């Protein structure tokens, strides 16, 4: 999907409503939304999976919380690196074990709710047990002594020597306290230069060494006796031997894990798929979405109470109501006319949103929907290329020309096409373009104020119902109110219903009356011809 089309159809705002919690869900969302093409069968499977998960979390809100918790804990893993590295490091084994801990919990929950057949869920208990040899059933990992008898002996010896060192240093400290007559001394301490007598005694003794000194203080540490120094040397040698043995264990664990890595990778990918199913199910639940009927070829565009979510949420911030959209287009070539501010652009954008969401397997904010599967949705109000060097008309022509060169089954949304040039030529270009598109295999929905397109054969004509005469009269009485109030009243008075009309019905003309309601000076309005009444 082209970035400019995504922005023009408000899809960036819509996609932001697909809430993710955790690195894996966010990564899978990015992959899914940027996949170039989904097959008809893939979408059928995705919708079925989403429907199953939606039903489960509807029946149990506790399940939603449990799954949210698990998916938020899953971390992204560098699968390719883990599969090919010569030796897994401690932190990598911790990440693998942490994932397996959450995966086994997820598997258990999915089995409990009979959701475990949507994606492959290989048994990973053996690999988890490999990283949990003491059976603690915790996500933490360390190199356990039980991995090797040599490691166990070295660890025990290390513990014993460390204990002896601690006791030796305790004896050395007690001896220093007695000989220096300073019972409060510690193994490490700071002494002020002002305490000259104590400072001279300590500096002259063999029991402490100066770690650092400043203008005001000295920092001391207990010096190693021969016994302590020998024990430290033993510990150092043991540390080398322990590192060598731990590296052998890491290599062994790496081999065992990589031998079974195909199952681990499958489990990791399936966890991501379930995270995406959950994300879609949660979106469907929170925004009252439906799973559409998708047809591989054109069988009509049908939307019942479809909602342009970004627009609806914005209007709610203004405390204004949103009117859902009903669409029933049985033909591939369609024309929408209607009054100014009647919602023609919103209708096009909403249809575009719904078709793109459906092509990505995302539930639709609608009561019911049946849509074809398109390779591309084109909308002529995108920013396009060379936006800084081309006029709006030139940009529109270049964009359309480029679209026509691209292959594939397309939904072409034309919003006031060719209005950026003089009206006579613009209308001629619009009509010629529609004639060309009618003879193509694409689906066309064109919204316009031009009259000539309504005369074209082959176009199914729809119009926005608009404002009735009584509505106009009420609004014209409110012209002294502030603009914000007038806009709100205008929106409330407008009926955004999309109605089929007979061929050759002229587009409604009510721009002059709406301009008056919006505050165009009376001196200007008096010079304009009277319009016909608004549509009833």
Coordinates of C-alpha atoms in Angstrom, one line a residue:
X1 CA 0.0 0.0 0.0
X2 CA 1.4 3.4 -1.0
X3 CA 2.1 5.7 1.9
X4 CA 0.2 8.7 0.4
X5 CA -3.0 6.6 -0.1
X6 CA -2.6 5.3 3.5
X7 CA -2.6 8.9 4.8
X8 CA -5.3 10.1 2.5
X9 CA -7.7 7.4 3.7
X10 CA -6.8 8.0 7.3
X11 CA -5.5 4.4 7.6
X12 CA -2.6 5.5 9.8
X13 CA -5.0 6.7 12.4
X14 CA -7.2 3.6 12.0
X15 CA -4.2 1.2 12.3
X16 CA -3.2 3.0 15.5
X17 CA -6.4 1.8 17.0
X18 CA -5.1 -1.8 16.7
X19 CA -3.7 -1.8 20.2
X20 CA -0.5 -3.8 20.8
X21 CA 1.0 -4.7 24.1
X22 CA 4.4 -6.2 23.9
X23 CA 7.3 -6.5 21.4
X24 CA 6.1 -9.6 19.6
X25 CA 2.6 -8.2 19.0
X26 CA 4.0 -4.9 17.7
X27 CA 6.4 -6.7 15.4
X28 CA 3.7 -9.0 14.0
X29 CA 1.4 -6.1 13.5
X30 CA 4.1 -4.3 11.5
X31 CA 4.6 -7.4 9.3
X32 CA 0.9 -8.0 8.7
X33 CA 0.1 -4.5 7.8
X34 CA 3.1 -4.3 5.4
X35 CA 2.5 -7.6 3.6
X36 CA 2.0 -7.0 -0.1
X37 CA -0.8 -9.4 -0.8
X38 CA -3.1 -11.8 1.0
X39 CA -4.8 -14.6 -0.9
X40 CA -8.5 -15.3 -0.7
X41 CA -7.8 -18.5 1.2
X42 CA -5.5 -16.7 3.7
X43 CA -8.2 -14.2 4.4
X44 CA -10.8 -16.8 5.0
X45 CA -8.5 -18.6 7.5
X46 CA -7.6 -15.3 9.2
X47 CA -11.3 -14.3 9.6
X48 CA -12.2 -17.7 11.0
X49 CA -9.4 -17.5 13.5
X50 CA -10.3 -13.9 14.5
X51 CA -14.0 -15.0 14.9
X52 CA -13.0 -17.9 17.2
X53 CA -10.9 -15.7 19.4
X54 CA -13.4 -12.9 19.5
X55 CA -16.1 -15.4 20.6
X56 CA -13.9 -16.7 23.3
X57 CA -13.0 -13.3 24.8
X58 CA -16.6 -12.2 24.6
X59 CA -17.6 -15.2 26.7
X60 CA -14.7 -14.7 29.2
X61 CA -13.3 -11.2 29.8
X62 CA -10.9 -13.0 32.2
X63 CA -9.4 -14.8 29.2
X64 CA -8.7 -11.4 27.5
X65 CA -6.8 -10.3 30.6
X66 CA -4.8 -13.5 30.8
X67 CA -3.8 -13.4 27.1
X68 CA -3.0 -9.7 27.3
X69 CA -0.6 -10.6 30.2
X70 CA 1.1 -13.4 28.3
X71 CA 1.6 -11.5 25.0
X72 CA 2.9 -8.4 26.9
X73 CA 5.7 -10.6 28.3
X74 CA 6.8 -12.1 25.0
X75 CA 10.1 -10.6 23.8
X76 CA 11.4 -10.4 20.3
X77 CA 14.0 -13.1 19.6
X78 CA 16.7 -13.0 17.0
X79 CA 15.6 -16.3 15.5
X80 CA 18.2 -16.4 12.7
X81 CA 21.1 -15.7 15.0
X82 CA 19.9 -18.2 17.7
X83 CA 19.6 -20.9 15.0
X84 CA 23.1 -20.4 13.6
X85 CA 25.3 -19.1 16.4
X86 CA 28.2 -21.4 17.5
X87 CA 27.4 -20.9 21.2
X88 CA 24.4 -19.5 22.9
X89 CA 25.2 -17.1 25.7
X90 CA 23.6 -17.0 29.1
X91 CA 21.3 -14.0 28.2
X92 CA 20.2 -15.8 25.1
X93 CA 19.3 -19.0 27.0
X94 CA 17.5 -16.9 29.5
X95 CA 15.4 -15.3 26.6
X96 CA 14.7 -18.8 25.1
X97 CA 13.6 -20.1 28.5
X98 CA 11.5 -17.0 29.3
X99 CA 9.7 -17.4 25.9
X100 CA 9.1 -21.2 26.6
X101 CA 7.7 -20.4 30.0
X102 CA 5.2 -18.0 28.5
X103 CA 4.5 -20.3 25.5
X104 CA 3.7 -23.3 27.7
X105 CA 1.3 -21.1 29.7
X106 CA -0.3 -19.9 26.5
X107 CA -0.6 -23.4 25.2
X108 CA -2.4 -24.5 28.4
X109 CA -4.9 -21.5 28.1
X110 CA -5.6 -22.2 24.4
X111 CA -6.3 -25.8 25.1
X112 CA -8.5 -24.9 28.0
X113 CA -10.6 -22.7 25.7
X114 CA -10.4 -25.0 22.6
X115 CA -8.4 -22.5 20.6
X116 CA -5.4 -24.7 20.2
X117 CA -6.0 -25.8 16.6
X118 CA -5.8 -22.4 14.8
X119 CA -2.0 -22.6 14.5
X120 CA 0.6 -25.4 15.1
X121 CA 1.5 -25.7 18.8
X122 CA 4.5 -28.1 19.1
X123 CA 5.2 -29.6 22.5
X124 CA 8.1 -27.6 23.9
X125 CA 8.1 -29.2 27.4
X126 CA 11.3 -31.2 26.7
X127 CA 13.3 -28.1 25.7
X128 CA 12.0 -26.1 28.7
X129 CA 13.0 -29.0 31.0
X130 CA 16.5 -28.9 29.4
X131 CA 16.8 -25.3 30.6
X132 CA 15.1 -26.1 33.9
X133 CA 17.0 -29.2 35.2
X134 CA 16.0 -28.7 38.8
X135 CA 12.3 -28.4 38.0
X136 CA 11.8 -24.9 39.5
X137 CA 9.3 -24.0 36.7
X138 CA 10.5 -20.4 36.6
X139 CA 11.5 -18.2 33.6
X140 CA 14.9 -17.4 35.1
X141 CA 18.0 -19.2 33.9
X142 CA 21.5 -20.0 35.2
X143 CA 24.1 -22.7 34.6
X144 CA 22.9 -25.2 37.1
X145 CA 25.5 -27.4 38.9
X146 CA 23.3 -30.5 37.9
X147 CA 24.4 -30.0 34.3
X148 CA 27.8 -31.5 35.0
X149 CA 29.5 -33.5 37.8
X150 CA 32.7 -31.6 37.2
X151 CA 30.8 -28.3 37.5
X152 CA 29.1 -29.5 40.7
X153 CA 32.5 -30.4 42.3
X154 CA 34.1 -27.1 41.2
X155 CA 31.1 -25.1 42.5
X156 CA 31.2 -27.0 45.9
X157 CA 35.0 -26.4 46.1
X158 CA 34.5 -22.7 45.2
X159 CA 31.9 -22.3 48.0
X160 CA 34.2 -24.0 50.5
X161 CA 37.2 -21.8 49.6
X162 CA 35.1 -18.7 49.7
X163 CA 33.9 -19.6 53.1
X164 CA 37.4 -20.1 54.3
X165 CA 38.5 -16.8 52.8
X166 CA 35.7 -15.0 54.6
X167 CA 36.7 -16.6 57.9
X168 CA 40.4 -15.7 57.3
X169 CA 39.6 -12.1 56.6
X170 CA 37.4 -12.0 59.7
X171 CA 40.4 -13.2 61.8
X172 CA 42.7 -10.7 60.1
X173 CA 40.3 -7.9 60.9
X174 CA 39.9 -8.9 64.5
X175 CA 43.7 -9.0 64.8
X176 CA 44.0 -5.5 63.3
X177 CA 41.4 -4.2 65.8
X178 CA 43.2 -5.6 68.8
X179 CA 46.7 -4.4 67.8
X180 CA 45.6 -1.0 66.7
X181 CA 43.2 -0.6 69.6
X182 CA 40.4 0.4 67.3
X183 CA 37.3 -1.9 67.9
X184 CA 35.1 -0.2 65.3
X185 CA 37.2 -0.8 62.2
X186 CA 35.7 -2.5 59.2
X187 CA 37.1 -4.2 56.1
X188 CA 36.6 -1.0 54.2
X189 CA 36.2 2.5 55.7
X190 CA 36.9 6.2 55.2
X191 CA 38.9 8.2 57.7
X192 CA 39.2 12.0 57.9
X193 CA 42.6 13.7 57.7
X194 CA 41.7 15.5 60.9
X195 CA 42.0 12.3 62.9
X196 CA 45.8 12.4 62.7
X197 CA 46.7 10.0 65.5
X198 CA 44.5 7.2 64.2
X199 CA 45.5 8.0 60.6
X200 CA 49.2 7.7 61.4
X201 CA 48.7 4.4 63.3
X202 CA 46.8 2.8 60.4
X203 CA 49.2 4.1 57.8
X204 CA 52.1 2.6 59.8
X205 CA 50.4 -0.8 60.2
X206 CA 50.5 -3.7 57.7
X207 CA 46.8 -4.4 58.1
X208 CA 45.2 -1.9 55.7
X209 CA 46.1 -0.4 52.3
X210 CA 45.1 3.0 50.9
X211 CA 42.5 2.6 48.2
X212 CA 42.3 6.3 47.4
X213 CA 42.9 9.7 49.1
X214 CA 41.4 13.1 48.7
X215 CA 41.8 16.6 50.3
X216 CA 39.8 15.6 53.3
X217 CA 39.8 11.8 53.6
X218 CA 41.6 8.5 53.1
X219 CA 39.8 5.4 51.9
X220 CA 41.2 2.1 53.3
X221 CA 40.7 -1.6 52.7
X222 CA 41.8 -4.6 54.7
X223 CA 45.1 -5.9 53.3
X224 CA 45.4 -9.6 52.3
X225 CA 47.3 -11.8 54.7
X226 CA 49.3 -14.7 53.2
X227 CA 46.5 -17.1 53.9
X228 CA 43.9 -14.8 52.3
X229 CA 46.1 -14.2 49.3
X230 CA 46.6 -17.9 48.8
X231 CA 42.9 -18.5 49.0
X232 CA 42.2 -15.8 46.5
X233 CA 44.7 -17.3 44.1
X234 CA 42.9 -20.6 44.5
X235 CA 39.6 -18.9 43.8
X236 CA 41.0 -17.3 40.7
X237 CA 42.2 -20.6 39.3
X238 CA 38.9 -22.2 40.1
X239 CA 37.1 -19.3 38.3
X240 CA 39.1 -20.2 35.1
X241 CA 38.2 -23.9 35.5
X242 CA 34.6 -23.0 36.1
X243 CA 34.5 -20.7 33.0
X244 CA 35.9 -23.5 30.9
X245 CA 33.4 -26.0 32.2
X246 CA 30.5 -23.6 31.8
X247 CA 31.5 -23.0 28.2
X248 CA 31.4 -26.7 27.5
X249 CA 27.9 -26.8 29.0
X250 CA 26.8 -23.8 26.9
X251 CA 28.1 -25.6 23.8
X252 CA 26.3 -28.8 24.7
X253 CA 23.0 -26.9 25.4
X254 CA 23.4 -25.0 22.1
X255 CA 23.7 -28.3 20.2
X256 CA 20.7 -29.8 21.9
X257 CA 18.6 -26.7 21.3
X258 CA 19.6 -26.2 17.7
X259 CA 18.9 -29.9 17.0
X260 CA 15.3 -29.2 17.9
X261 CA 15.2 -25.6 16.7
X262 CA 12.6 -26.2 13.9
X263 CA 10.0 -26.9 16.6
X264 CA 11.1 -23.9 18.6
X265 CA 10.9 -21.6 15.5
X266 CA 7.4 -23.0 14.8
X267 CA 6.3 -22.4 18.4
X268 CA 7.7 -18.8 18.2
X269 CA 5.9 -18.0 15.0
X270 CA 2.7 -19.5 16.2
X271 CA 2.8 -17.4 19.3
X272 CA 3.1 -14.4 17.0
X273 CA 0.1 -15.6 15.0
X274 CA -2.0 -16.0 18.1
X275 CA -0.9 -12.5 19.3
X276 CA -2.2 -11.1 16.0
X277 CA -5.5 -13.1 16.3
X278 CA -5.8 -11.6 19.8
X279 CA -5.1 -8.1 18.6
X280 CA -7.8 -8.4 15.9
X281 CA -10.3 -10.0 18.2
X282 CA -9.7 -7.2 20.8
X283 CA -10.1 -4.6 18.1
X284 CA -13.4 -6.2 16.9
X285 CA -14.7 -6.4 20.5
X286 CA -13.9 -2.8 21.4
X287 CA -15.2 -1.2 18.2
X288 CA -18.2 -3.5 17.5
X289 CA -16.7 -4.9 14.3
X290 CA -17.9 -7.6 12.0
X291 CA -16.0 -10.2 10.0
X292 CA -16.9 -9.5 6.3
X293 CA -17.9 -11.9 3.6
X294 CA -15.1 -11.6 1.1
X295 CA -15.6 -12.5 -2.6
X296 CA -12.7 -13.3 -4.9
X297 CA -14.4 -11.5 -7.7
X298 CA -16.9 -8.6 -7.8
X299 CA -20.3 -9.6 -6.4
X300 CA -21.1 -6.1 -5.2
X301 CA -20.1 -3.8 -2.4
X302 CA -22.5 -4.0 0.6
X303 CA -21.9 -2.2 3.9
X304 CA -24.4 -2.1 6.8
X305 CA -23.8 0.7 9.3
X306 CA -20.2 1.1 8.4
X307 CA -18.2 3.5 10.5
X308 CA -15.2 5.7 9.6
X309 CA -13.6 5.3 13.0
X310 CA -11.1 8.1 12.9
X311 CA -13.9 10.5 11.9
X312 CA -16.3 9.2 14.5
X313 CA -13.8 9.5 17.3
X314 CA -12.9 13.0 16.2
X315 CA -16.6 14.1 16.1
X316 CA -17.0 12.6 19.6
X317 CA -14.3 15.0 20.8
X318 CA -16.6 17.8 19.5
X319 CA -19.6 16.2 21.1
X320 CA -21.1 15.7 17.7
X321 CA -23.0 12.6 16.5
X322 CA -21.7 10.3 13.7
X323 CA -24.1 8.8 11.2
X324 CA -23.0 5.3 10.0
X325 CA -23.0 4.6 6.3
X326 CA -25.1 2.0 4.4
X327 CA -23.9 1.0 0.9
X328 CA -25.5 -1.3 -1.6
X329 CA -23.6 -1.2 -4.9
X330 CA -24.4 -4.1 -7.2
X331 CA -22.6 -2.7 -10.2
X332 CA -18.9 -2.1 -10.7
X333 CA -19.2 1.5 -12.1
X334 CA -20.8 4.0 -9.7
X335 CA -21.4 7.7 -9.4
X336 CA -22.1 9.6 -6.2
X337 CA -23.6 13.1 -6.2
X338 CA -24.9 15.2 -3.4
X339 CA -24.9 18.6 -1.7
X340 CA -21.9 20.4 -0.4
X341 CA -20.8 19.1 3.0
X342 CA -23.0 16.1 2.3
X343 CA -20.4 13.5 3.0
X344 CA -19.4 12.3 -0.5
X345 CA -15.7 12.3 0.4
X346 CA -16.5 10.6 3.7
X347 CA -18.4 7.9 1.8
X348 CA -15.4 7.3 -0.6
X349 CA -12.9 7.3 2.3
X350 CA -15.1 4.9 4.3
X351 CA -15.5 2.5 1.4
X352 CA -11.7 2.6 0.7
X353 CA -11.0 2.0 4.4
X354 CA -13.4 -1.0 4.5
X355 CA -11.9 -2.6 1.3
X356 CA -8.3 -2.2 2.6
X357 CA -9.1 -3.5 6.0
X358 CA -10.9 -6.5 4.5
X359 CA -7.9 -7.2 2.2
X360 CA -5.6 -7.3 5.4
X361 CA -7.9 -9.6 7.3
X362 CA -8.8 -6.8 9.8
X363 CA -12.4 -6.8 11.2
X364 CA -14.6 -4.0 9.9
X365 CA -16.2 -1.4 12.1
X366 CA -19.6 -2.2 10.6
X367 CA -22.7 -4.3 11.4
X368 CA -22.4 -6.4 8.3
X369 CA -20.3 -6.4 5.1
X370 CA -19.8 -8.1 1.8
X371 CA -16.8 -6.9 -0.3
X372 CA -14.6 -8.0 -3.2
X373 CA -10.9 -8.6 -2.7
X374 CA -8.9 -5.9 -4.5
X375 CA -5.2 -5.9 -5.3
X376 CA -5.1 -2.1 -4.9
X377 CA -7.3 0.7 -3.7
X378 CA -6.6 4.0 -5.4
X379 CA -7.8 7.4 -4.1
X380 CA -7.1 10.6 -6.1
X381 CA -6.8 12.8 -3.1
X382 CA -3.5 11.4 -2.0
X383 CA -0.4 13.7 -1.9
X384 CA 1.2 11.9 -4.8
X385 CA 4.7 12.3 -6.1
X386 CA 6.4 15.7 -6.9
X387 CA 3.8 17.4 -4.7
X388 CA 6.1 20.4 -4.3
X389 CA 6.6 21.0 -8.1
X390 CA 3.2 20.1 -9.5
X391 CA -0.1 21.9 -9.3
X392 CA -3.0 20.0 -7.7
X393 CA -4.5 19.3 -11.1
X394 CA -1.1 18.1 -12.6
X395 CA -0.4 16.0 -9.6
X396 CA -3.9 14.4 -9.9
X397 CA -3.3 13.6 -13.6
X398 CA 0.1 12.1 -13.0
X399 CA -1.1 10.0 -10.1
X400 CA -4.0 8.6 -12.1
X401 CA -1.8 7.9 -15.2
X402 CA 0.6 6.0 -13.0
X403 CA -2.2 4.0 -11.4
X404 CA -3.5 3.0 -14.8
X405 CA -0.1 1.5 -15.7
X406 CA -0.2 -0.8 -12.7
X407 CA -1.6 -4.2 -13.1
X408 CA -4.2 -5.8 -10.9
X409 CA -7.8 -5.7 -9.8
X410 CA -8.3 -2.2 -8.5
X411 CA -10.9 -0.1 -6.7
X412 CA -10.7 3.4 -8.1
X413 CA -12.1 6.2 -5.9
X414 CA -12.3 9.5 -7.7
X415 CA -13.2 12.4 -5.5
X416 CA -14.1 15.6 -7.5
X417 CA -11.7 14.5 -10.2
X418 CA -10.4 17.3 -12.4
X419 CA -11.9 20.1 -10.3
X420 CA -8.5 21.8 -10.2
X421 CA -8.7 23.3 -13.7
X422 CA -11.3 25.4 -15.4
X423 CA -14.9 24.0 -15.1
X424 CA -15.5 23.4 -18.8
X425 CA -12.3 21.5 -19.5
X426 CA -12.4 19.8 -16.0
X427 CA -15.9 18.4 -16.7
X428 CA -14.8 17.1 -20.1
X429 CA -11.7 15.4 -18.7
X430 CA -13.8 13.9 -15.9
X431 CA -16.4 12.5 -18.4
X432 CA -13.7 11.1 -20.7
X433 CA -11.8 9.5 -17.8
X434 CA -15.0 7.8 -16.5
X435 CA -15.8 6.5 -20.0
X436 CA -12.3 5.0 -20.1
X437 CA -12.6 3.4 -16.7
X438 CA -16.1 2.0 -17.4
X439 CA -14.5 -0.1 -20.1
X440 CA -11.8 -1.4 -17.8
X441 CA -12.0 -4.3 -15.3
X442 CA -11.7 -2.0 -12.3
X443 CA -14.4 -1.0 -9.9
X444 CA -15.1 2.7 -10.0
X445 CA -16.8 5.0 -7.5
X446 CA -16.7 8.6 -8.5
X447 CA -18.1 11.6 -6.5
X448 CA -18.6 14.8 -8.4
X449 CA -20.5 18.1 -8.6
X450 CA -20.3 18.1 -12.4
X451 CA -23.6 17.5 -14.2
X452 CA -22.3 15.7 -17.3
X453 CA -21.1 12.4 -15.6
X454 CA -24.7 11.8 -14.5
X455 CA -25.6 11.6 -18.2
X456 CA -23.2 8.7 -18.8
X457 CA -24.6 5.3 -19.6
X458 CA -23.3 2.4 -17.5
X459 CA -22.9 4.3 -14.2
X460 CA -25.1 3.4 -11.3
X461 CA -26.1 6.8 -9.8
X462 CA -26.3 7.4 -6.0
X463 CA -26.9 10.7 -4.2
X464 CA -26.5 11.9 -0.6
X465 CA -30.0 12.6 0.7
X466 CA -28.8 16.0 2.2
X467 CA -31.0 18.6 3.9
X468 CA -34.7 18.9 3.4
X469 CA -36.5 22.2 2.9
X470 CA -37.6 22.4 6.5
X471 CA -34.0 21.8 7.6
X472 CA -32.7 24.7 5.5
X473 CA -35.4 27.1 6.8
X474 CA -34.4 26.2 10.4
X475 CA -30.7 26.7 9.6
X476 CA -31.3 30.0 7.9
X477 CA -33.0 31.3 11.0
X478 CA -29.8 30.6 13.0
X479 CA -27.4 32.7 10.9
X480 CA -26.8 35.0 13.8
X481 CA -25.3 32.2 15.9
X482 CA -21.5 31.6 16.0
X483 CA -19.9 29.6 13.3
X484 CA -19.2 26.6 15.5
X485 CA -22.9 26.4 16.4
X486 CA -23.9 26.7 12.8
X487 CA -21.5 23.9 11.7
X488 CA -22.9 21.6 14.4
X489 CA -26.5 22.4 13.4
X490 CA -25.6 21.9 9.7
X491 CA -24.1 18.5 10.5
X492 CA -27.1 17.5 12.5
X493 CA -29.5 18.6 9.8
X494 CA -27.6 16.7 7.0
X495 CA -28.9 13.3 6.2
X496 CA -25.8 11.4 4.9
X497 CA -27.9 8.4 3.6
X498 CA -26.8 7.2 0.2
X499 CA -29.8 6.7 -2.1
X500 CA -30.0 5.2 -5.6
X501 CA -31.4 7.5 -8.1
X502 CA -32.5 7.1 -11.7
X503 CA -30.1 7.7 -14.5
X504 CA -29.6 11.2 -15.8
X505 CA -30.7 12.8 -12.5
X506 CA -28.9 16.1 -12.2
X507 CA -26.6 16.6 -9.1
X508 CA -28.4 18.7 -6.4
X509 CA -27.6 22.4 -6.3
X510 CA -27.6 23.9 -2.8
X511 CA -24.2 25.5 -2.5
X512 CA -25.5 29.0 -2.4
X513 CA -27.9 28.3 0.5
X514 CA -25.1 26.5 2.4
X515 CA -22.7 29.4 1.7
X516 CA -25.3 31.7 3.3
X517 CA -25.6 29.5 6.3
X518 CA -21.8 29.5 6.7
X519 CA -21.7 33.4 6.7
X520 CA -21.2 34.6 3.1
X521 CA -22.2 38.3 3.1
X522 CA -25.7 39.0 2.0
X523 CA -24.4 41.6 -0.6
X524 CA -22.7 38.7 -2.4
X525 CA -25.6 36.3 -2.0
X526 CA -28.0 38.8 -3.6
X527 CA -26.0 38.8 -6.8
X528 CA -26.3 35.0 -7.2
X529 CA -29.2 33.2 -8.9
X530 CA -31.8 31.5 -6.7
X531 CA -31.2 27.7 -6.3
X532 CA -33.7 25.0 -6.6
X533 CA -35.0 23.7 -3.3
X534 CA -32.8 21.1 -1.5
X535 CA -33.6 17.5 -2.1
X536 CA -36.4 16.1 0.0

